[in-house]
Amino acid sequence: MADIPLQVISENSASERRITPSWSITQLKRKLEPVTGIPPSSQRISLKTASKETVPIEAADEDTTPLSSFPLSAYVELHIIDTRPASARVDFNDTSGVDKYVMPAEEYEKKSDSVLAWKKAEKLGRFNPDAPSLEKAKIDAFDHEVKSRGIEVGKRCRVGGDDTRRGEIKYVGEVKEIPGSVGAWVGVHLDEPAGKNDGSIGGTRYWGAESALKHGVFVRPERVEAGDWPVLDDLEDMEEI
C-alpha cells in the first residue's frame, strides 16, 4: 500500500509527513518522537478524519495493529498529545540555557563587512557629525508635543484616537528601557486591560504594582489626547437589562 501524506500536529510542531499504512502503532510512535519531541510512551494519538470525526489511534496490542486498521486519507490531521505533566516536558521555546556565541566588541569593530562599518562609512546614527543637534531637535519636538497637548500626570486621556482606549496618564518622561529611543514617552494606565505591560518595562517600574493584567502602555506624545475622557459605561446605551 502506498504512503499517505498526513498533517502531523503537536504542541511544538506541525508538519506534513508521509505515513506507511503497514506500520504498527508502535512503529508510528517511534518515528514521531524525533518529529514531536514526545517519547512513545507519552504519546496519545488521534486522527481527525475528513468528516471531522476524531478517531483514537490505539489498540490492545499496538505492536501488531497496523495503521491500515484506521480511516487514513490524504492530508487529514494526526494529533499527538504529550501526556507527561508540564514539569516533565522539555520547553523547546526556552533558549535561556542554550550557549550563544557573542563576538567581542573589539573584534566586531575591526570587521569591514559589518553593519557598524557601513554606518561609519555612510556617517549614520552616532557617526553623523550632526547627530547631537538632530537628537536635541527630536527631544525638543517631543517636549513641545507634551506642552501643547496639555499632557500631565493624573490627567485623563485617549490613546491613538481609539475611543475604547481611555485611561489615566501615569508617567511623562524618558524610558531608557526602550532601545534607541530619546525624548519623552507617555505612560498610560488604560481603563481596560488592553495594554502591553503593567506599568513596568525592562525590569523598571514606572507606576503601580505588579499585575497579571496588562493595563499599561507607553506611547509618544502625539498619540495622546489629554482632556475630558471619562471611563466608558458599557451599559449606558442599553435600554433594558
C-alpha positions as a Markdown table, in Angstrom:
| # | Residue | x | y | z |
|---|---|---|---|---|
| 1 | Met | 0.0 | 0.0 | 0.0 |
| 2 | Ala | 1.3 | 3.5 | -0.9 |
| 3 | Asp | 2.4 | 6.0 | 1.7 |
| 4 | Ile | -0.2 | 8.6 | 2.7 |
| 5 | Pro | 0.6 | 12.2 | 3.4 |
| 6 | Leu | -0.8 | 13.4 | 6.8 |
| 7 | Gln | -0.6 | 16.7 | 8.7 |
| 8 | Val | 1.2 | 15.8 | 12.0 |
| 9 | Ile | 0.4 | 18.3 | 14.7 |
| 10 | Ser | 1.7 | 18.5 | 18.3 |
| 11 | Glu | 2.1 | 21.3 | 20.8 |
| 12 | Asn | 5.5 | 22.4 | 19.5 |
| 13 | Ser | 5.4 | 21.3 | 15.8 |
| 14 | Ala | 3.3 | 21.0 | 12.8 |
| 15 | Ser | 4.4 | 19.4 | 9.5 |
| 16 | Glu | 3.4 | 17.2 | 6.6 |
| 17 | Arg | 4.7 | 13.6 | 6.9 |
| 18 | Arg | 4.2 | 10.5 | 4.8 |
| 19 | Ile | 2.8 | 7.6 | 6.7 |
| 20 | Thr | 3.1 | 3.9 | 5.7 |
| 21 | Pro | -0.2 | 2.1 | 6.4 |
| 22 | Ser | 1.6 | -1.2 | 7.1 |
| 23 | Trp | 3.4 | 0.4 | 10.1 |
| 24 | Ser | 2.2 | -0.7 | 13.5 |
| 25 | Ile | 1.1 | 1.8 | 16.1 |
| 26 | Thr | 4.3 | 1.2 | 18.0 |
| 27 | Gln | 6.4 | 1.9 | 14.8 |
| 28 | Leu | 4.5 | 5.1 | 14.2 |
| 29 | Lys | 5.1 | 6.3 | 17.8 |
| 30 | Arg | 8.9 | 5.7 | 17.4 |
| 31 | Lys | 9.0 | 7.6 | 14.2 |
| 32 | Leu | 7.0 | 10.5 | 15.7 |
| 33 | Glu | 9.4 | 11.0 | 18.6 |
| 34 | Pro | 12.1 | 13.0 | 16.7 |
| 35 | Val | 9.3 | 14.9 | 15.0 |
| 36 | Thr | 7.4 | 16.0 | 18.1 |
| 37 | Gly | 9.9 | 15.5 | 20.9 |
| 38 | Ile | 7.5 | 13.3 | 22.8 |
| 39 | Pro | 8.6 | 9.8 | 23.9 |
| 40 | Pro | 6.5 | 7.0 | 22.5 |
| 41 | Ser | 5.2 | 6.0 | 26.0 |
| 42 | Ser | 3.8 | 9.5 | 26.5 |
| 43 | Gln | 2.1 | 9.9 | 23.1 |
| 44 | Arg | -1.7 | 10.0 | 22.8 |
| 45 | Ile | -2.5 | 9.9 | 19.1 |
| 46 | Ser | -5.8 | 10.7 | 17.4 |
| 47 | Leu | -6.8 | 11.1 | 13.8 |
| 48 | Lys | -9.2 | 13.9 | 12.7 |
| 49 | Thr | -10.9 | 12.4 | 9.6 |
| 50 | Ala | -12.2 | 14.3 | 6.6 |
| 51 | Ser | -15.6 | 14.3 | 8.2 |
| 52 | Lys | -14.2 | 16.0 | 11.3 |
| 53 | Glu | -14.6 | 12.8 | 13.3 |
| 54 | Thr | -11.9 | 12.2 | 15.9 |
| 55 | Val | -10.6 | 8.6 | 16.0 |
| 56 | Pro | -8.1 | 7.5 | 18.7 |
| 57 | Ile | -5.1 | 5.6 | 17.3 |
| 58 | Glu | -4.9 | 3.0 | 20.0 |
| 59 | Ala | -5.3 | -0.8 | 20.4 |
| 60 | Ala | -4.8 | -3.5 | 23.0 |
| 61 | Asp | -1.8 | -4.8 | 21.1 |
| 62 | Glu | -0.1 | -1.8 | 19.5 |
| 63 | Asp | 2.9 | -3.8 | 18.4 |
| 64 | Thr | 0.9 | -5.8 | 15.8 |
| 65 | Thr | -2.0 | -3.4 | 15.0 |
| 66 | Pro | -1.3 | -1.8 | 11.6 |
| 67 | Leu | -2.3 | 1.8 | 10.8 |
| 68 | Ser | -4.4 | 0.4 | 7.9 |
| 69 | Ser | -6.9 | -0.5 | 10.6 |
| 70 | Phe | -7.8 | 3.2 | 10.8 |
| 71 | Pro | -9.5 | 5.5 | 8.3 |
| 72 | Leu | -6.4 | 7.1 | 6.9 |
| 73 | Ser | -6.8 | 9.5 | 3.9 |
| 74 | Ala | -4.5 | 12.1 | 2.4 |
| 75 | Tyr | -3.8 | 15.3 | 4.4 |
| 76 | Val | -6.1 | 14.6 | 7.4 |
| 77 | Glu | -4.7 | 15.7 | 10.7 |
| 78 | Leu | -2.8 | 13.4 | 13.1 |
| 79 | His | -2.8 | 15.0 | 16.6 |
| 80 | Ile | -0.2 | 13.9 | 19.2 |
| 81 | Ile | -0.7 | 15.0 | 22.8 |
| 82 | Asp | 2.0 | 14.8 | 25.4 |
| 83 | Thr | 0.6 | 13.0 | 28.5 |
| 84 | Arg | 3.6 | 13.9 | 30.7 |
| 85 | Pro | 3.0 | 16.5 | 33.4 |
| 86 | Ala | 4.1 | 20.0 | 32.4 |
| 87 | Ser | 7.1 | 19.9 | 34.8 |
| 88 | Ala | 8.4 | 16.8 | 33.0 |
| 89 | Arg | 8.2 | 18.2 | 29.5 |
| 90 | Val | 11.0 | 19.9 | 27.6 |
| 91 | Asp | 10.3 | 23.6 | 26.9 |
| 92 | Phe | 11.6 | 24.0 | 23.3 |
| 93 | Asn | 10.9 | 27.7 | 23.4 |
| 94 | Asp | 13.1 | 28.4 | 26.4 |
| 95 | Thr | 16.6 | 29.3 | 25.0 |
| 96 | Ser | 17.9 | 30.7 | 28.3 |
| 97 | Gly | 20.1 | 27.5 | 28.8 |
| 98 | Val | 21.5 | 27.5 | 25.3 |
| 99 | Asp | 25.1 | 28.6 | 24.9 |
| 100 | Lys | 25.3 | 31.5 | 22.5 |
| 101 | Tyr | 28.4 | 32.9 | 20.8 |
| 102 | Val | 28.9 | 36.6 | 21.5 |
| 103 | Met | 31.6 | 38.3 | 19.4 |
| 104 | Pro | 33.8 | 40.6 | 21.4 |
| 105 | Ala | 33.2 | 44.3 | 20.7 |
| 106 | Glu | 36.8 | 44.8 | 19.8 |
| 107 | Glu | 36.7 | 42.1 | 17.2 |
| 108 | Tyr | 33.4 | 43.4 | 15.8 |
| 109 | Glu | 34.7 | 46.9 | 15.4 |
| 110 | Lys | 37.6 | 45.6 | 13.3 |
| 111 | Lys | 35.3 | 43.9 | 10.7 |
| 112 | Ser | 34.9 | 45.7 | 7.4 |
| 113 | Asp | 31.7 | 44.0 | 6.3 |
| 114 | Ser | 29.6 | 44.7 | 9.3 |
| 115 | Val | 26.6 | 47.0 | 9.8 |
| 116 | Leu | 28.8 | 49.1 | 12.1 |
| 117 | Ala | 31.4 | 49.5 | 9.4 |
| 118 | Trp | 28.6 | 50.5 | 6.9 |
| 119 | Lys | 27.2 | 53.1 | 9.4 |
| 120 | Lys | 30.7 | 54.6 | 9.8 |
| 121 | Ala | 31.2 | 54.8 | 6.1 |
| 122 | Glu | 27.8 | 56.4 | 5.5 |
| 123 | Lys | 28.1 | 58.6 | 8.6 |
| 124 | Leu | 24.8 | 57.4 | 10.0 |
| 125 | Gly | 23.5 | 57.4 | 13.6 |
| 126 | Arg | 26.1 | 58.4 | 16.1 |
| 127 | Phe | 28.7 | 58.6 | 13.4 |
| 128 | Asn | 26.8 | 61.5 | 11.8 |
| 129 | Pro | 28.6 | 64.8 | 12.8 |
| 130 | Asp | 25.2 | 66.4 | 13.0 |
| 131 | Ala | 23.8 | 63.7 | 15.3 |
| 132 | Pro | 23.9 | 65.7 | 18.6 |
| 133 | Ser | 21.9 | 68.6 | 17.1 |
| 134 | Leu | 19.5 | 66.2 | 15.4 |
| 135 | Glu | 18.9 | 64.4 | 18.7 |
| 136 | Lys | 18.3 | 67.6 | 20.6 |
| 137 | Ala | 15.8 | 68.7 | 17.9 |
| 138 | Lys | 13.9 | 65.5 | 18.3 |
| 139 | Ile | 13.9 | 65.8 | 22.1 |
| 140 | Asp | 12.7 | 69.4 | 21.8 |
| 141 | Ala | 9.9 | 68.3 | 19.4 |
| 142 | Phe | 8.6 | 65.7 | 21.9 |
| 143 | Asp | 8.7 | 68.2 | 24.7 |
| 144 | His | 6.7 | 70.7 | 22.6 |
| 145 | Glu | 4.1 | 68.0 | 21.9 |
| 146 | Val | 3.8 | 67.3 | 25.7 |
| 147 | Lys | 3.2 | 71.0 | 26.5 |
| 148 | Ser | 1.0 | 71.8 | 23.5 |
| 149 | Arg | -1.3 | 68.8 | 24.2 |
| 150 | Gly | -1.5 | 69.6 | 28.0 |
| 151 | Ile | -0.1 | 66.2 | 28.9 |
| 152 | Glu | 0.3 | 65.9 | 32.6 |
| 153 | Val | 0.4 | 63.1 | 35.2 |
| 154 | Gly | -3.0 | 62.5 | 36.6 |
| 155 | Lys | -5.0 | 63.7 | 33.6 |
| 156 | Arg | -7.5 | 61.5 | 31.8 |
| 157 | Cys | -6.7 | 60.8 | 28.1 |
| 158 | Arg | -7.5 | 58.8 | 25.0 |
| 159 | Val | -4.7 | 56.9 | 23.1 |
| 160 | Gly | -4.3 | 56.7 | 19.3 |
| 161 | Gly | -7.7 | 58.2 | 18.5 |
| 162 | Asp | -9.4 | 55.0 | 19.7 |
| 163 | Asp | -12.4 | 55.8 | 21.8 |
| 164 | Thr | -12.1 | 52.5 | 23.7 |
| 165 | Arg | -8.5 | 53.1 | 24.7 |
| 166 | Arg | -9.1 | 55.6 | 27.5 |
| 167 | Gly | -7.1 | 55.9 | 30.7 |
| 168 | Glu | -5.1 | 58.0 | 33.1 |
| 169 | Ile | -1.6 | 59.5 | 32.4 |
| 170 | Lys | 0.8 | 58.0 | 35.0 |
| 171 | Tyr | 4.2 | 59.0 | 33.6 |
| 172 | Val | 5.8 | 61.5 | 31.3 |
| 173 | Gly | 9.5 | 61.4 | 30.5 |
| 174 | Glu | 12.3 | 59.3 | 29.0 |
| 175 | Val | 12.1 | 55.5 | 29.1 |
| 176 | Lys | 15.6 | 54.2 | 28.9 |
| 177 | Glu | 14.5 | 50.6 | 28.6 |
| 178 | Ile | 13.1 | 51.2 | 25.1 |
| 179 | Pro | 16.0 | 50.6 | 22.7 |
| 180 | Gly | 17.2 | 53.5 | 20.6 |
| 181 | Ser | 14.7 | 56.0 | 21.9 |
| 182 | Val | 15.2 | 59.6 | 23.0 |
| 183 | Gly | 12.8 | 62.1 | 24.3 |
| 184 | Ala | 9.5 | 62.0 | 26.2 |
| 185 | Trp | 7.2 | 59.0 | 26.4 |
| 186 | Val | 3.8 | 59.0 | 28.0 |
| 187 | Gly | 2.9 | 56.1 | 30.3 |
| 188 | Val | -0.9 | 55.5 | 30.4 |
| 189 | His | -2.9 | 53.2 | 32.6 |
| 190 | Leu | -5.8 | 52.1 | 30.4 |
| 191 | Asp | -9.2 | 51.5 | 31.9 |
| 192 | Glu | -9.3 | 48.1 | 30.2 |
| 193 | Pro | -6.5 | 45.5 | 30.2 |
| 194 | Ala | -5.7 | 46.2 | 26.6 |
| 195 | Gly | -2.1 | 47.4 | 27.0 |
| 196 | Lys | 1.3 | 45.9 | 26.7 |
| 197 | Asn | 2.5 | 45.9 | 30.3 |
| 198 | Asp | 1.5 | 46.5 | 33.9 |
| 199 | Gly | 3.3 | 49.8 | 34.3 |
| 200 | Ser | 6.8 | 48.4 | 34.2 |
| 201 | Ile | 9.2 | 47.8 | 31.3 |
| 202 | Gly | 12.6 | 46.1 | 31.1 |
| 203 | Gly | 12.6 | 45.5 | 34.9 |
| 204 | Thr | 11.9 | 49.1 | 35.8 |
| 205 | Arg | 8.5 | 50.0 | 37.3 |
| 206 | Tyr | 7.1 | 53.4 | 36.4 |
| 207 | Trp | 3.8 | 53.2 | 38.3 |
| 208 | Gly | 1.5 | 50.8 | 40.1 |
| 209 | Ala | 2.1 | 47.3 | 41.4 |
| 210 | Glu | 2.9 | 44.0 | 39.6 |
| 211 | Ser | -0.1 | 42.6 | 38.0 |
| 212 | Ala | -1.0 | 39.9 | 35.5 |
| 213 | Leu | -3.4 | 42.3 | 33.8 |
| 214 | Lys | -1.8 | 44.5 | 31.2 |
| 215 | His | -3.4 | 47.9 | 31.6 |
| 216 | Gly | -0.1 | 49.8 | 30.8 |
| 217 | Val | 1.1 | 51.3 | 27.6 |
| 218 | Phe | 4.0 | 53.7 | 26.7 |
| 219 | Val | 3.3 | 55.9 | 23.6 |
| 220 | Arg | 4.8 | 59.0 | 22.1 |
| 221 | Pro | 3.0 | 62.3 | 23.0 |
| 222 | Glu | 1.5 | 62.8 | 19.5 |
| 223 | Arg | -0.7 | 59.7 | 20.1 |
| 224 | Val | -2.2 | 61.1 | 23.4 |
| 225 | Glu | -5.3 | 63.3 | 23.7 |
| 226 | Ala | -5.5 | 64.7 | 27.2 |
| 227 | Gly | -8.8 | 66.0 | 28.3 |
| 228 | Asp | -12.3 | 65.0 | 29.5 |
| 229 | Trp | -12.3 | 61.3 | 28.7 |
| 230 | Pro | -14.3 | 59.6 | 31.4 |
| 231 | Val | -14.5 | 55.9 | 31.9 |
| 232 | Leu | -16.8 | 54.3 | 29.4 |
| 233 | Asp | -20.0 | 52.9 | 30.8 |
| 234 | Asp | -20.8 | 49.7 | 28.8 |
| 235 | Leu | -24.4 | 49.7 | 30.0 |
| 236 | Glu | -25.0 | 53.3 | 29.1 |
| 237 | Asp | -26.7 | 52.6 | 25.7 |
| 238 | Met | -28.7 | 49.6 | 26.9 |
| 239 | Glu | -32.4 | 50.3 | 27.4 |
| 240 | Glu | -33.2 | 47.1 | 29.2 |
| 241 | Ile | -31.2 | 44.5 | 31.2 |
